[in-house]
PDB file of C-alpha atoms in Angstrom:
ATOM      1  CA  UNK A  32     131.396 212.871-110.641  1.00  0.00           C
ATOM      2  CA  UNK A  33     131.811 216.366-110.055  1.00  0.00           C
ATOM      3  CA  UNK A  34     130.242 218.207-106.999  1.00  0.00           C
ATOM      4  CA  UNK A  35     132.506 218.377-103.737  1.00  0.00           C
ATOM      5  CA  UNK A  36     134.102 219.923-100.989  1.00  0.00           C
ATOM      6  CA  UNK A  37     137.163 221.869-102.479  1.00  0.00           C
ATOM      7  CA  UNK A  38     140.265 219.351-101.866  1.00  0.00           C
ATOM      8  CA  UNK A  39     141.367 220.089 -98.729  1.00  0.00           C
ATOM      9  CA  UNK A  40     138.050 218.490 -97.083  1.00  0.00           C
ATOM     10  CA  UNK A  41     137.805 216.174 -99.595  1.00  0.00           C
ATOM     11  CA  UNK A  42     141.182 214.106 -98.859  1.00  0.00           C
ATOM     12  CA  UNK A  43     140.646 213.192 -95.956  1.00  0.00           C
ATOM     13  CA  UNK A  44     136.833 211.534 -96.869  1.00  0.00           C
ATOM     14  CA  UNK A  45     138.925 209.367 -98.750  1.00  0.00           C
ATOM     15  CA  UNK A  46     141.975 208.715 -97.294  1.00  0.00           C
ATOM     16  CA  UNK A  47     140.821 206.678 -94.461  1.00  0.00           C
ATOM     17  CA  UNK A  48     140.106 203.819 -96.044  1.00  0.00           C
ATOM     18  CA  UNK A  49     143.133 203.832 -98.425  1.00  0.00           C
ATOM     19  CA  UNK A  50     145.143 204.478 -94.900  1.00  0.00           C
ATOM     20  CA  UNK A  51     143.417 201.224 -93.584  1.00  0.00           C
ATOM     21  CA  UNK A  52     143.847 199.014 -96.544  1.00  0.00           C
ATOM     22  CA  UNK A  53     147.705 200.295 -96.386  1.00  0.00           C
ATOM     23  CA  UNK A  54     148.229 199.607 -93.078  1.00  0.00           C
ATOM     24  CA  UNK A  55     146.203 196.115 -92.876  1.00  0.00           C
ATOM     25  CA  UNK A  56     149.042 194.204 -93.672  1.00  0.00           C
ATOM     26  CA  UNK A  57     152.121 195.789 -91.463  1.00  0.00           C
ATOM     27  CA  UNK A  58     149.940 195.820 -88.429  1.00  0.00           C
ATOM     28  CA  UNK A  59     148.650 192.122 -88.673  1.00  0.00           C
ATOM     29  CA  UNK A  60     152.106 191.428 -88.657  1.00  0.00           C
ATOM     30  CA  UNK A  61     153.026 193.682 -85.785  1.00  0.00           C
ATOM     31  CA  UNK A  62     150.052 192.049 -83.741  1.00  0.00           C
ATOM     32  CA  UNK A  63     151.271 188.684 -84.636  1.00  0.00           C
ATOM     33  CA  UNK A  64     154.885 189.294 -83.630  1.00  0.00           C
ATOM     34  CA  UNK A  65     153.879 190.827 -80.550  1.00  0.00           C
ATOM     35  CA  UNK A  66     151.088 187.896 -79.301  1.00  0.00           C
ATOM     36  CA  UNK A  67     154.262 185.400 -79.907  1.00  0.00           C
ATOM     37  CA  UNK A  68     155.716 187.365 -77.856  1.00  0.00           C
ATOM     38  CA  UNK A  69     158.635 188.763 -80.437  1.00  0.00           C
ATOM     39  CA  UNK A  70     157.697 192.500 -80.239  1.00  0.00           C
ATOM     40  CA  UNK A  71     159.958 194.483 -82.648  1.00  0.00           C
ATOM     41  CA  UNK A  72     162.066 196.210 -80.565  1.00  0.00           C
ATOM     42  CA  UNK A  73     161.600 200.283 -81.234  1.00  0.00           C
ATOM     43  CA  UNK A  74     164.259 200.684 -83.460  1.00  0.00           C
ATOM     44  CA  UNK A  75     162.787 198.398 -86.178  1.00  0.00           C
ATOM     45  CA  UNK A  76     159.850 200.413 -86.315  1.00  0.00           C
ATOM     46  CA  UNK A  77     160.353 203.937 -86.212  1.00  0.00           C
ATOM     47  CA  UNK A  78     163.807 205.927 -85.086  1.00  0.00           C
ATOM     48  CA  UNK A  79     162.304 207.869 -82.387  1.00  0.00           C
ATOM     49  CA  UNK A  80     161.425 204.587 -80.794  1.00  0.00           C
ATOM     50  CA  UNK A  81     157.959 203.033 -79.366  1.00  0.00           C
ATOM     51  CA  UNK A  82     157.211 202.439 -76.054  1.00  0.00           C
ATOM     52  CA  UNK A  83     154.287 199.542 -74.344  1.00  0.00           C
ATOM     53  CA  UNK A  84     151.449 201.474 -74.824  1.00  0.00           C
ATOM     54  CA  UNK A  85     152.448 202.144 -78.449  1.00  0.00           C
ATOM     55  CA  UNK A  86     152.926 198.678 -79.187  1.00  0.00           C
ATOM     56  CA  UNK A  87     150.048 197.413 -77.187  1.00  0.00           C
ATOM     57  CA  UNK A  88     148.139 200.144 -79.727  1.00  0.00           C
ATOM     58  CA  UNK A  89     149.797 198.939 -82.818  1.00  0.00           C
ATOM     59  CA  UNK A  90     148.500 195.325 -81.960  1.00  0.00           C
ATOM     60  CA  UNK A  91     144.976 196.324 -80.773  1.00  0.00           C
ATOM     61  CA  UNK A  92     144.764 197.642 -84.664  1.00  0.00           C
ATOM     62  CA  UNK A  93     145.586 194.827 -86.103  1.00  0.00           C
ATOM     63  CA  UNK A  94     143.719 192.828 -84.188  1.00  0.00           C
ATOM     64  CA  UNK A  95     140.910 194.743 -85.474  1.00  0.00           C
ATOM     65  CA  UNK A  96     142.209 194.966 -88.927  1.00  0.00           C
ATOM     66  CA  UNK A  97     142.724 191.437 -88.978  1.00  0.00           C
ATOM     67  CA  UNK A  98     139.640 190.578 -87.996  1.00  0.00           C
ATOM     68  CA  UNK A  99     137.321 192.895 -90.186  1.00  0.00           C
ATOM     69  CA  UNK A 100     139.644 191.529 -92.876  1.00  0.00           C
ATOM     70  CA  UNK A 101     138.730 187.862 -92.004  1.00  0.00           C
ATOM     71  CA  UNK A 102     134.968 188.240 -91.654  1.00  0.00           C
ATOM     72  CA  UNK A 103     135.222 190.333 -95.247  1.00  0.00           C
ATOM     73  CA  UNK A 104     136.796 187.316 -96.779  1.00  0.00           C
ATOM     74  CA  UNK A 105     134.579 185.224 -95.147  1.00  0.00           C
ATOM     75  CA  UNK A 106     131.645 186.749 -97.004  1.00  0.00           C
ATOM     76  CA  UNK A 107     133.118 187.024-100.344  1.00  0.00           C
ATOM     77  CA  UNK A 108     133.429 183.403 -99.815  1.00  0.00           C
ATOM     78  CA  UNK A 109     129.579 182.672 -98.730  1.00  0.00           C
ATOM     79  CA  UNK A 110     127.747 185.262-100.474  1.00  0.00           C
ATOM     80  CA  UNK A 111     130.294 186.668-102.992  1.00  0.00           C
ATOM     81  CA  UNK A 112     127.544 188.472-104.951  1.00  0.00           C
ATOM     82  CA  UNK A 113     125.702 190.250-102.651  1.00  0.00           C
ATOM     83  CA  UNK A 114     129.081 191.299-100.435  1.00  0.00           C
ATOM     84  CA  UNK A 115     130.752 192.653-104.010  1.00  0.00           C
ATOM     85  CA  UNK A 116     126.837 194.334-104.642  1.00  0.00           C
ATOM     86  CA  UNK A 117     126.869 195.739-101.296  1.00  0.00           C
ATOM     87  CA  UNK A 118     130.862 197.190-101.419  1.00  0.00           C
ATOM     88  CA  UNK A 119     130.746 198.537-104.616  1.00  0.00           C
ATOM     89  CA  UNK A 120     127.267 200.559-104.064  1.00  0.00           C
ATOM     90  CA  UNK A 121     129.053 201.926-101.094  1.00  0.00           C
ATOM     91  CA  UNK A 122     132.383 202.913-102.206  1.00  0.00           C
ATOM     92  CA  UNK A 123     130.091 203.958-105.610  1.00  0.00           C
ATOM     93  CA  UNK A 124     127.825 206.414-102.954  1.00  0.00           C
ATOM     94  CA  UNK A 125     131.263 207.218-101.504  1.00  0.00           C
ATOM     95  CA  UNK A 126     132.782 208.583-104.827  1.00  0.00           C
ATOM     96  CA  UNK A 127     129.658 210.836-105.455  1.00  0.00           C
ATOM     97  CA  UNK A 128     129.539 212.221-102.280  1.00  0.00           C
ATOM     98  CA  UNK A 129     133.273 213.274-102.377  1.00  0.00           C
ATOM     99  CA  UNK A 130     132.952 214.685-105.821  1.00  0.00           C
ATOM    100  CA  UNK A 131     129.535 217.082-105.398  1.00  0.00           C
ATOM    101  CA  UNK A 132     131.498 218.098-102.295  1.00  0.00           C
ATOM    102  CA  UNK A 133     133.812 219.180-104.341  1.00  0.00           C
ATOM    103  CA  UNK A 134     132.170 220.620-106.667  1.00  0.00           C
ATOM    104  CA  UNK A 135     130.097 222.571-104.469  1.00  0.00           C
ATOM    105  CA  UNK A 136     133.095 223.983-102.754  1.00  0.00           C
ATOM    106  CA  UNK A 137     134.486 225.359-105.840  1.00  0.00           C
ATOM    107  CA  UNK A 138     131.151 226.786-106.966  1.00  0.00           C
ATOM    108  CA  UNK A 139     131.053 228.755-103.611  1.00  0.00           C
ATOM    109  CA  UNK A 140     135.316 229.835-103.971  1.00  0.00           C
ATOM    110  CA  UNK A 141     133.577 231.886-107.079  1.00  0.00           C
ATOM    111  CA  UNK A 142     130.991 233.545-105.542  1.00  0.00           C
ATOM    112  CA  UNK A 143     131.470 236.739-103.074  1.00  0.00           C
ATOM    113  CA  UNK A 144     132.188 236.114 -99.989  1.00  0.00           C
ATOM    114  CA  UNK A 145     128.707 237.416 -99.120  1.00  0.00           C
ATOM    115  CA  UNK A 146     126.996 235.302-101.254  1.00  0.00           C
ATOM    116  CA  UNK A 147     128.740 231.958 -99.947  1.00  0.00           C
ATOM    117  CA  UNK A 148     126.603 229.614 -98.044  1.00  0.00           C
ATOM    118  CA  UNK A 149     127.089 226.261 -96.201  1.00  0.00           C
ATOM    119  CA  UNK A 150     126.119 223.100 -98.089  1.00  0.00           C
ATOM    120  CA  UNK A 151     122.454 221.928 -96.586  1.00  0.00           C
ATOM    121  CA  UNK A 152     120.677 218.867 -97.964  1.00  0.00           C
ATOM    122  CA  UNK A 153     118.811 220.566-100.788  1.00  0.00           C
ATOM    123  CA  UNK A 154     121.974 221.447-102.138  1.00  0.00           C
ATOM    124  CA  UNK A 155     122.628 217.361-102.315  1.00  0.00           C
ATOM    125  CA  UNK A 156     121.937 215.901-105.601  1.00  0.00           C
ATOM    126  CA  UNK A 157     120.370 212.552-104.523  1.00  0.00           C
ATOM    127  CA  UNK A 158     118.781 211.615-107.931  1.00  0.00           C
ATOM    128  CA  UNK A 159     122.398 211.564-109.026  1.00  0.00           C
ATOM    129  CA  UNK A 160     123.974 210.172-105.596  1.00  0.00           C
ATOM    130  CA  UNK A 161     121.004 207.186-106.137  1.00  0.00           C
ATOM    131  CA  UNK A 162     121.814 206.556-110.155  1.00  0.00           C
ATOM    132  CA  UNK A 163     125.138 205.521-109.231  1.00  0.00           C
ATOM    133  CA  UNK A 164     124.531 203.990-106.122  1.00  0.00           C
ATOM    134  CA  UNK A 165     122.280 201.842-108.040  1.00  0.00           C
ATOM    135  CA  UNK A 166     124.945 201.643-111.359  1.00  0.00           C
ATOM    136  CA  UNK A 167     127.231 200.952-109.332  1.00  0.00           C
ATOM    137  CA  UNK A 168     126.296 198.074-107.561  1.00  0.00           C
ATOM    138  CA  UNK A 169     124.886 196.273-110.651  1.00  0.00           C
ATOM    139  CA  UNK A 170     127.484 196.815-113.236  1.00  0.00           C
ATOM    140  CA  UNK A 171     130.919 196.889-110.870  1.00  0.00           C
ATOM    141  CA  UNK A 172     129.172 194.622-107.994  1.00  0.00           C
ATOM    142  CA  UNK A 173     127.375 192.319-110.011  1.00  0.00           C
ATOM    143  CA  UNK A 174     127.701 192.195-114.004  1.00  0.00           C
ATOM    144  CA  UNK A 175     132.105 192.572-113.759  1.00  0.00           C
ATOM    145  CA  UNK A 176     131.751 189.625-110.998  1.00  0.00           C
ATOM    146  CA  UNK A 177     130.067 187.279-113.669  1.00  0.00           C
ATOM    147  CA  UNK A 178     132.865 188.605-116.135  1.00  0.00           C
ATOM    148  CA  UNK A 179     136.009 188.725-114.054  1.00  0.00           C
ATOM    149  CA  UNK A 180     135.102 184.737-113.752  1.00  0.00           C
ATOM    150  CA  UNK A 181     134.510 184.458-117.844  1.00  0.00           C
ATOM    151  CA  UNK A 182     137.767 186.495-117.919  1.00  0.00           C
ATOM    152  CA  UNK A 183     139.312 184.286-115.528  1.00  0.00           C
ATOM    153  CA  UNK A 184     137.959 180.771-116.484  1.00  0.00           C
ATOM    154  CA  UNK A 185     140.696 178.222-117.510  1.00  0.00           C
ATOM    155  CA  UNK A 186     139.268 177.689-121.208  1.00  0.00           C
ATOM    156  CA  UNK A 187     139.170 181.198-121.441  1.00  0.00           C
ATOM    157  CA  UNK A 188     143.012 181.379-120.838  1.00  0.00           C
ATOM    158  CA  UNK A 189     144.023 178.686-123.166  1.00  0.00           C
ATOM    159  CA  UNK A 190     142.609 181.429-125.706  1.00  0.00           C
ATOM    160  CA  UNK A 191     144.586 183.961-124.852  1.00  0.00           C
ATOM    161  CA  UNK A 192     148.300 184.326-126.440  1.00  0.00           C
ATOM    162  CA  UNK A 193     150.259 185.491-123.530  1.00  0.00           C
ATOM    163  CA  UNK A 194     152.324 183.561-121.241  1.00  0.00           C
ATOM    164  CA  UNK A 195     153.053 184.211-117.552  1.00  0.00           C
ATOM    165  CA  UNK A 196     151.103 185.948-114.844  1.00  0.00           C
ATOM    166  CA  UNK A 197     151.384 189.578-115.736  1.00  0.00           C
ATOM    167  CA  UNK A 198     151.207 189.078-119.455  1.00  0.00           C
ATOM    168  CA  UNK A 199     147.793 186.773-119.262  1.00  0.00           C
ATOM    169  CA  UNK A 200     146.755 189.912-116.827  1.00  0.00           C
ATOM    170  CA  UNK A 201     147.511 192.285-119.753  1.00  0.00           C
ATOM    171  CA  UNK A 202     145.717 190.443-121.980  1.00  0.00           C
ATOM    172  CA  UNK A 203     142.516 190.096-119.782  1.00  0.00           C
ATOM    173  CA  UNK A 204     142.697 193.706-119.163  1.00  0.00           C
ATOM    174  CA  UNK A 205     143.013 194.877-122.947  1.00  0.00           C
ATOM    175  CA  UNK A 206     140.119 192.370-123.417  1.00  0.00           C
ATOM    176  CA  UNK A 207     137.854 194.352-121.012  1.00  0.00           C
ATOM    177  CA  UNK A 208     139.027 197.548-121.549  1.00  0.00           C
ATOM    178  CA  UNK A 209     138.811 197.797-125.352  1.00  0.00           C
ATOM    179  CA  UNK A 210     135.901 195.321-125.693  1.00  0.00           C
ATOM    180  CA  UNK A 211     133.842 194.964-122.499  1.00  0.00           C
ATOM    181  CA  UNK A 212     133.895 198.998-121.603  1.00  0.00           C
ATOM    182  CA  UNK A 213     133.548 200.384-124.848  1.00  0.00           C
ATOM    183  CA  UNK A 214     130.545 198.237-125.564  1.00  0.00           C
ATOM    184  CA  UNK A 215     128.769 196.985-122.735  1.00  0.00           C
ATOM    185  CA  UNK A 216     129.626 199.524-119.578  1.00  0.00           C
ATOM    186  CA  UNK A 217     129.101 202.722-121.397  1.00  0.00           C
ATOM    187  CA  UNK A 218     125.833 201.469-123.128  1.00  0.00           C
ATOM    188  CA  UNK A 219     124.418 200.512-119.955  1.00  0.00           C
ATOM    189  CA  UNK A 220     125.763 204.118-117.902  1.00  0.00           C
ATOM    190  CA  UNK A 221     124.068 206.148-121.452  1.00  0.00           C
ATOM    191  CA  UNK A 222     121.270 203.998-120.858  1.00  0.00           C
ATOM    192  CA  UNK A 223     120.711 204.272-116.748  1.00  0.00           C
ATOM    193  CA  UNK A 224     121.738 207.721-116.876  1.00  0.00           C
ATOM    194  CA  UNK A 225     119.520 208.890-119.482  1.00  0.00           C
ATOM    195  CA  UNK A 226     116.570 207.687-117.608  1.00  0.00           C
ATOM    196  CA  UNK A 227     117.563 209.044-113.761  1.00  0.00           C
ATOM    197  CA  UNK A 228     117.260 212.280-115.527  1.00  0.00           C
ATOM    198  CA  UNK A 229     114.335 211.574-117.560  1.00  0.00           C
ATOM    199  CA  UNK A 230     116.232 212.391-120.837  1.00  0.00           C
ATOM    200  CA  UNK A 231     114.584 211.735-124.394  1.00  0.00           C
ATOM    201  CA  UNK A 232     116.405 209.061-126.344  1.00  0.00           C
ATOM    202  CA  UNK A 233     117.527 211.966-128.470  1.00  0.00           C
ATOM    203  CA  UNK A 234     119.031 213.701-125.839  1.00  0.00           C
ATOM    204  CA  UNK A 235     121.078 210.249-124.440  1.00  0.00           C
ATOM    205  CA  UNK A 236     122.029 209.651-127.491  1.00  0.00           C
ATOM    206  CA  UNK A 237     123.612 213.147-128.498  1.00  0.00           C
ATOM    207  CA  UNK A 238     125.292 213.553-125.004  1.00  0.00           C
ATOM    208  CA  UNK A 239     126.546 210.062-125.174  1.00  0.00           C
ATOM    209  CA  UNK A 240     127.956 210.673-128.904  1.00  0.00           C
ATOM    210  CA  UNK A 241     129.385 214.099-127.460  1.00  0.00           C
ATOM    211  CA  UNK A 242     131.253 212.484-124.618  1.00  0.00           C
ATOM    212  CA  UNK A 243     132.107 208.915-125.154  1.00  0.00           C
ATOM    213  CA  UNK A 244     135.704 208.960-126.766  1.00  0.00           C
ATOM    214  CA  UNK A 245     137.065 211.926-124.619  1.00  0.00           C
ATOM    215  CA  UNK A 246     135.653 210.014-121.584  1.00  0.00           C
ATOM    216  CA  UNK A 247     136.714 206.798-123.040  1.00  0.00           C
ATOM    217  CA  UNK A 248     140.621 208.124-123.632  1.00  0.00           C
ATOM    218  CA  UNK A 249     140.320 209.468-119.851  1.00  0.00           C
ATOM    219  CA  UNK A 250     139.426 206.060-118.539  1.00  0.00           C
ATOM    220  CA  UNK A 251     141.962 203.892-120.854  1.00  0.00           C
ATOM    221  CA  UNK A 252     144.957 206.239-119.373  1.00  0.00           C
ATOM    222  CA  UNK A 253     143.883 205.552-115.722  1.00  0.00           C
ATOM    223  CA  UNK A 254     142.529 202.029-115.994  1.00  0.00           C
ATOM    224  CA  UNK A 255     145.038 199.968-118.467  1.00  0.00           C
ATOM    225  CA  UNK A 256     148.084 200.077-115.734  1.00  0.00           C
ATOM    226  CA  UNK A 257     145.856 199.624-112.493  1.00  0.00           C
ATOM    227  CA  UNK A 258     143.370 197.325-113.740  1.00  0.00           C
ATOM    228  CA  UNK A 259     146.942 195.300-115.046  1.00  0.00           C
ATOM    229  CA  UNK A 260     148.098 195.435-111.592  1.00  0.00           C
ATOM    230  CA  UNK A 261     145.195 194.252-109.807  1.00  0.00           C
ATOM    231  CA  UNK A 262     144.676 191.326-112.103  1.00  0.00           C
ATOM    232  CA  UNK A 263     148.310 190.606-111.640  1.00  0.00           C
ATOM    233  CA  UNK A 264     148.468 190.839-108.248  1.00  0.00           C
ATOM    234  CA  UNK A 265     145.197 189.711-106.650  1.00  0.00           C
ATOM    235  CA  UNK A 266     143.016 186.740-106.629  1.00  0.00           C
ATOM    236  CA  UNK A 267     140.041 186.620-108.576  1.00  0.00           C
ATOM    237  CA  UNK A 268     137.657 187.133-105.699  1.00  0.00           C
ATOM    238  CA  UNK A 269     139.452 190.556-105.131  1.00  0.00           C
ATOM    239  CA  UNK A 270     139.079 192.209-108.499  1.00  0.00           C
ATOM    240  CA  UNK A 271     135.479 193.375-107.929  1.00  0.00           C
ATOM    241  CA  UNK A 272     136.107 195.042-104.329  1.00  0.00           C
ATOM    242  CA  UNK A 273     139.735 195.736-105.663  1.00  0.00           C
ATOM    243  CA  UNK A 274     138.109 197.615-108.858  1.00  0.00           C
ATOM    244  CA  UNK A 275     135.721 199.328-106.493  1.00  0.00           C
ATOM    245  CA  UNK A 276     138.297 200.564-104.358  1.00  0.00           C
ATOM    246  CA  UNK A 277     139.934 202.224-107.244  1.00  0.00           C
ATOM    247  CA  UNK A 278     136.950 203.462-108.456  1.00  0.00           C
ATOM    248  CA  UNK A 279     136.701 205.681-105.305  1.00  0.00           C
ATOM    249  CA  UNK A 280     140.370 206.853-105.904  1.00  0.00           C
ATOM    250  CA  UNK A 281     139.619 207.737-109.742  1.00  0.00           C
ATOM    251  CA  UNK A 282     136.448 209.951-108.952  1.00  0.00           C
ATOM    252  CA  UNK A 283     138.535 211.541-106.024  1.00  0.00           C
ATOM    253  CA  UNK A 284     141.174 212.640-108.653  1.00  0.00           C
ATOM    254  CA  UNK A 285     139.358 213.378-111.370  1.00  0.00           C
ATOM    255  CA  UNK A 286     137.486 215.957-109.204  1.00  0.00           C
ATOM    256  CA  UNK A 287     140.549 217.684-108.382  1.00  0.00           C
ATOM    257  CA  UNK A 288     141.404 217.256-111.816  1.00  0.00           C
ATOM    258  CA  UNK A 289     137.883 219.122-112.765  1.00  0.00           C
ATOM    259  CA  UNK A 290     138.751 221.894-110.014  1.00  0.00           C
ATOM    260  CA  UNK A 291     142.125 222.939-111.798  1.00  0.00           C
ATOM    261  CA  UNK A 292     140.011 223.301-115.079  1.00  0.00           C
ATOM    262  CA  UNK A 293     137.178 224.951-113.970  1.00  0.00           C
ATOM    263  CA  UNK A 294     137.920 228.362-112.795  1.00  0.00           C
ATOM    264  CA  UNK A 295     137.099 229.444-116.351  1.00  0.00           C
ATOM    265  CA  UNK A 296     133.631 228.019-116.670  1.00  0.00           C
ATOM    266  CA  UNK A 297     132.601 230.146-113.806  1.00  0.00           C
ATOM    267  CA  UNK A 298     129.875 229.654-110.800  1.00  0.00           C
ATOM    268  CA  UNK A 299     127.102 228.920-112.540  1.00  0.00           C
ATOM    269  CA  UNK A 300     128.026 225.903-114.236  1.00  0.00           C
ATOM    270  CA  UNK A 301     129.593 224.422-111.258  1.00  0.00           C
ATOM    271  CA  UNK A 302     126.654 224.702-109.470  1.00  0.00           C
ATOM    272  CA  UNK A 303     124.523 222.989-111.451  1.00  0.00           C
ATOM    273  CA  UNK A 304     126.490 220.291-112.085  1.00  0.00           C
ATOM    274  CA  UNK A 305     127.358 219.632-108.932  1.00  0.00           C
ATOM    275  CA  UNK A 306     124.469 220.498-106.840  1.00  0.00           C
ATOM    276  CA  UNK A 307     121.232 219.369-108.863  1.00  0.00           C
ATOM    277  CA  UNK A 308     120.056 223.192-108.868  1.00  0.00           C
ATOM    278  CA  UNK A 309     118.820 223.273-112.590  1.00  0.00           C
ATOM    279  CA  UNK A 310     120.454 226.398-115.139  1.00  0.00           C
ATOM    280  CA  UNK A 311     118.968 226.802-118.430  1.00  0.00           C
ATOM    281  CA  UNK A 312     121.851 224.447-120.243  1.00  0.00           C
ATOM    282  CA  UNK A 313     124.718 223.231-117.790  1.00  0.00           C
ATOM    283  CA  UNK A 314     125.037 219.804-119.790  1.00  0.00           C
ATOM    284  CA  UNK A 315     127.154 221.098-122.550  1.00  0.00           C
ATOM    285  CA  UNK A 316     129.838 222.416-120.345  1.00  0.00           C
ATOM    286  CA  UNK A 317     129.137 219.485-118.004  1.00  0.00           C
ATOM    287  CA  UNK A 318     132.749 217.372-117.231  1.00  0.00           C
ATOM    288  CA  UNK A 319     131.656 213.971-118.759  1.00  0.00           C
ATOM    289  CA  UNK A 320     134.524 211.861-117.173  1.00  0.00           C
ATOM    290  CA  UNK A 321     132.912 212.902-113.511  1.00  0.00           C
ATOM    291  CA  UNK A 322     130.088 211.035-113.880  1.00  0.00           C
ATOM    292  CA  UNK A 323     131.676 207.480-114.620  1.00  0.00           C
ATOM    293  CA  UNK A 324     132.794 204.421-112.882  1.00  0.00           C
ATOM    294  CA  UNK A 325     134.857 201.675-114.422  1.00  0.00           C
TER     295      UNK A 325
END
């Protein structure tokens, strides 16, 4: 994705969330210690030391960590579908948002100060915004939750030739990444994509051919060591929202990325890319890799 605020407004849309998922875990312990009774004593926690208030704080948040946490995994367990539908067309709407803020921003750093303006609605590009809310919560929410299980399935695993947790979560990855992507997401995003902008066949099919192995090469070098990670590390119930979560981070970066490279393409471009204002032809200089999720 590529239209957003320039980075320094765009960090902090994201880094809420990562701070929360960070923090989940150390403050459901500190709550736990401290409802026992065991507070950690000031000096465990930070040098300058932390008095009542701050630990009565501390364990307010994870109460409230803990039990958004709890009532998540309760869902994933009742309705895992529609909870993994419903998280990954959010953090999907998320991505988009932070990226044609970005993009926007650095369209407007090239213009005169004179002829800068503040970002209004029409300068939203909800056709785009809506193709991968939508994208996003069929082929990350639901599609990768019928696969993760294939992926995961015990006869699936006797096929495999590596032994030991991270290995067999190698394997699985370089099965999805070099079978799964290739073939089946980046048909579908060509496909979807091509008709939320009311392209010919012709046209999907010469902008996919144009950007699928540069886009591909982009995704492989982010995707093969986190995707590894995550199926090492988590559950099987976690990979979708896990995957989604990650997703959010990848479009953050790769918008930043975008920003350092697009000085040279000038205003114009920017803007339509990342605003929906149509220029006579902004696809060809158009940064494929901003418009995908894995």
């Amino acid at each position: 994705n590529d239209s957003m605020v320039g980075p320094k407004r765009a960090i902090p849309a994201a880094a809420p969330l990562l701070l929360l998922v960070l923090l989940a875990g150390p403050a459901s312990a500190l709550n736990t210690r401290h409802l026992a009774g065991r507070a950690p004593t000031p000096a465990l926690i930070f040098r300058g030391g932390l008095g009542d208030i701050e630990r009565r704080m501390i364990g307010k948040v994870g109460t409230y960590l803990s039990s958004a946490s709890a009532g998540y995994i309760r869902l994933l367990q009742s309705a895992p579908v529609s909870t993994k539908v419903v998280t990954a067309s959010t953090l999907a709407t998320a991505g988009d948002v932070i990226a044609q803020k970005v993009s926007f921003d650095a369209a407007q750093k090239e213009q005169a100060p004179p002829a800068r303006k503040r970002q209004t609605l029409r300068d939203w590009d909800l056709n785009r915004m809506f193709m991968f809310t939508a994208f996003g919560g069929f082929y990350t929410g639901a599609v990768q939750h019928v696969w993760f299980g294939i992926l995961n399935a015990p006869a699936v695993a006797r096929f495999l030739p590596a032994k030991g947790v991270v290995a067999q979560a190698l394997a699985r990855t370089l099965v999805n990444q070099f079978l799964a992507i290739p073939v089946l997401y980046y048909s579908i995003f060509y496909t979807w994509r091509g008709f939320c902008r009311a392209e010919t066949p012709a046209e999907t099919l010469t902008l996919a051919r144009a950007e699928y192995w540069p886009t591909l090469k982009l995704n492989w070098a982010f995707w093969l060591p986190t995707q590894t990670l995550l199926f090492a590390c988590a559950p099987v119930k976690y990979h979708v929202p896990g995957c989604s979560l990650l997703a959010l981070v990848w479009g953050a970066v790769l918008s930043f990325v975008s920003m350092a490279k697009a000085p040279q393409d000038g205003a114009a471009t920017a803007a339509a890319v990342g605003t929906g204002t149509r220029q006579p032809a902004p696809r060809q200089r158009e940064r494929p890799w901003l418009l995908h999720r894995d």
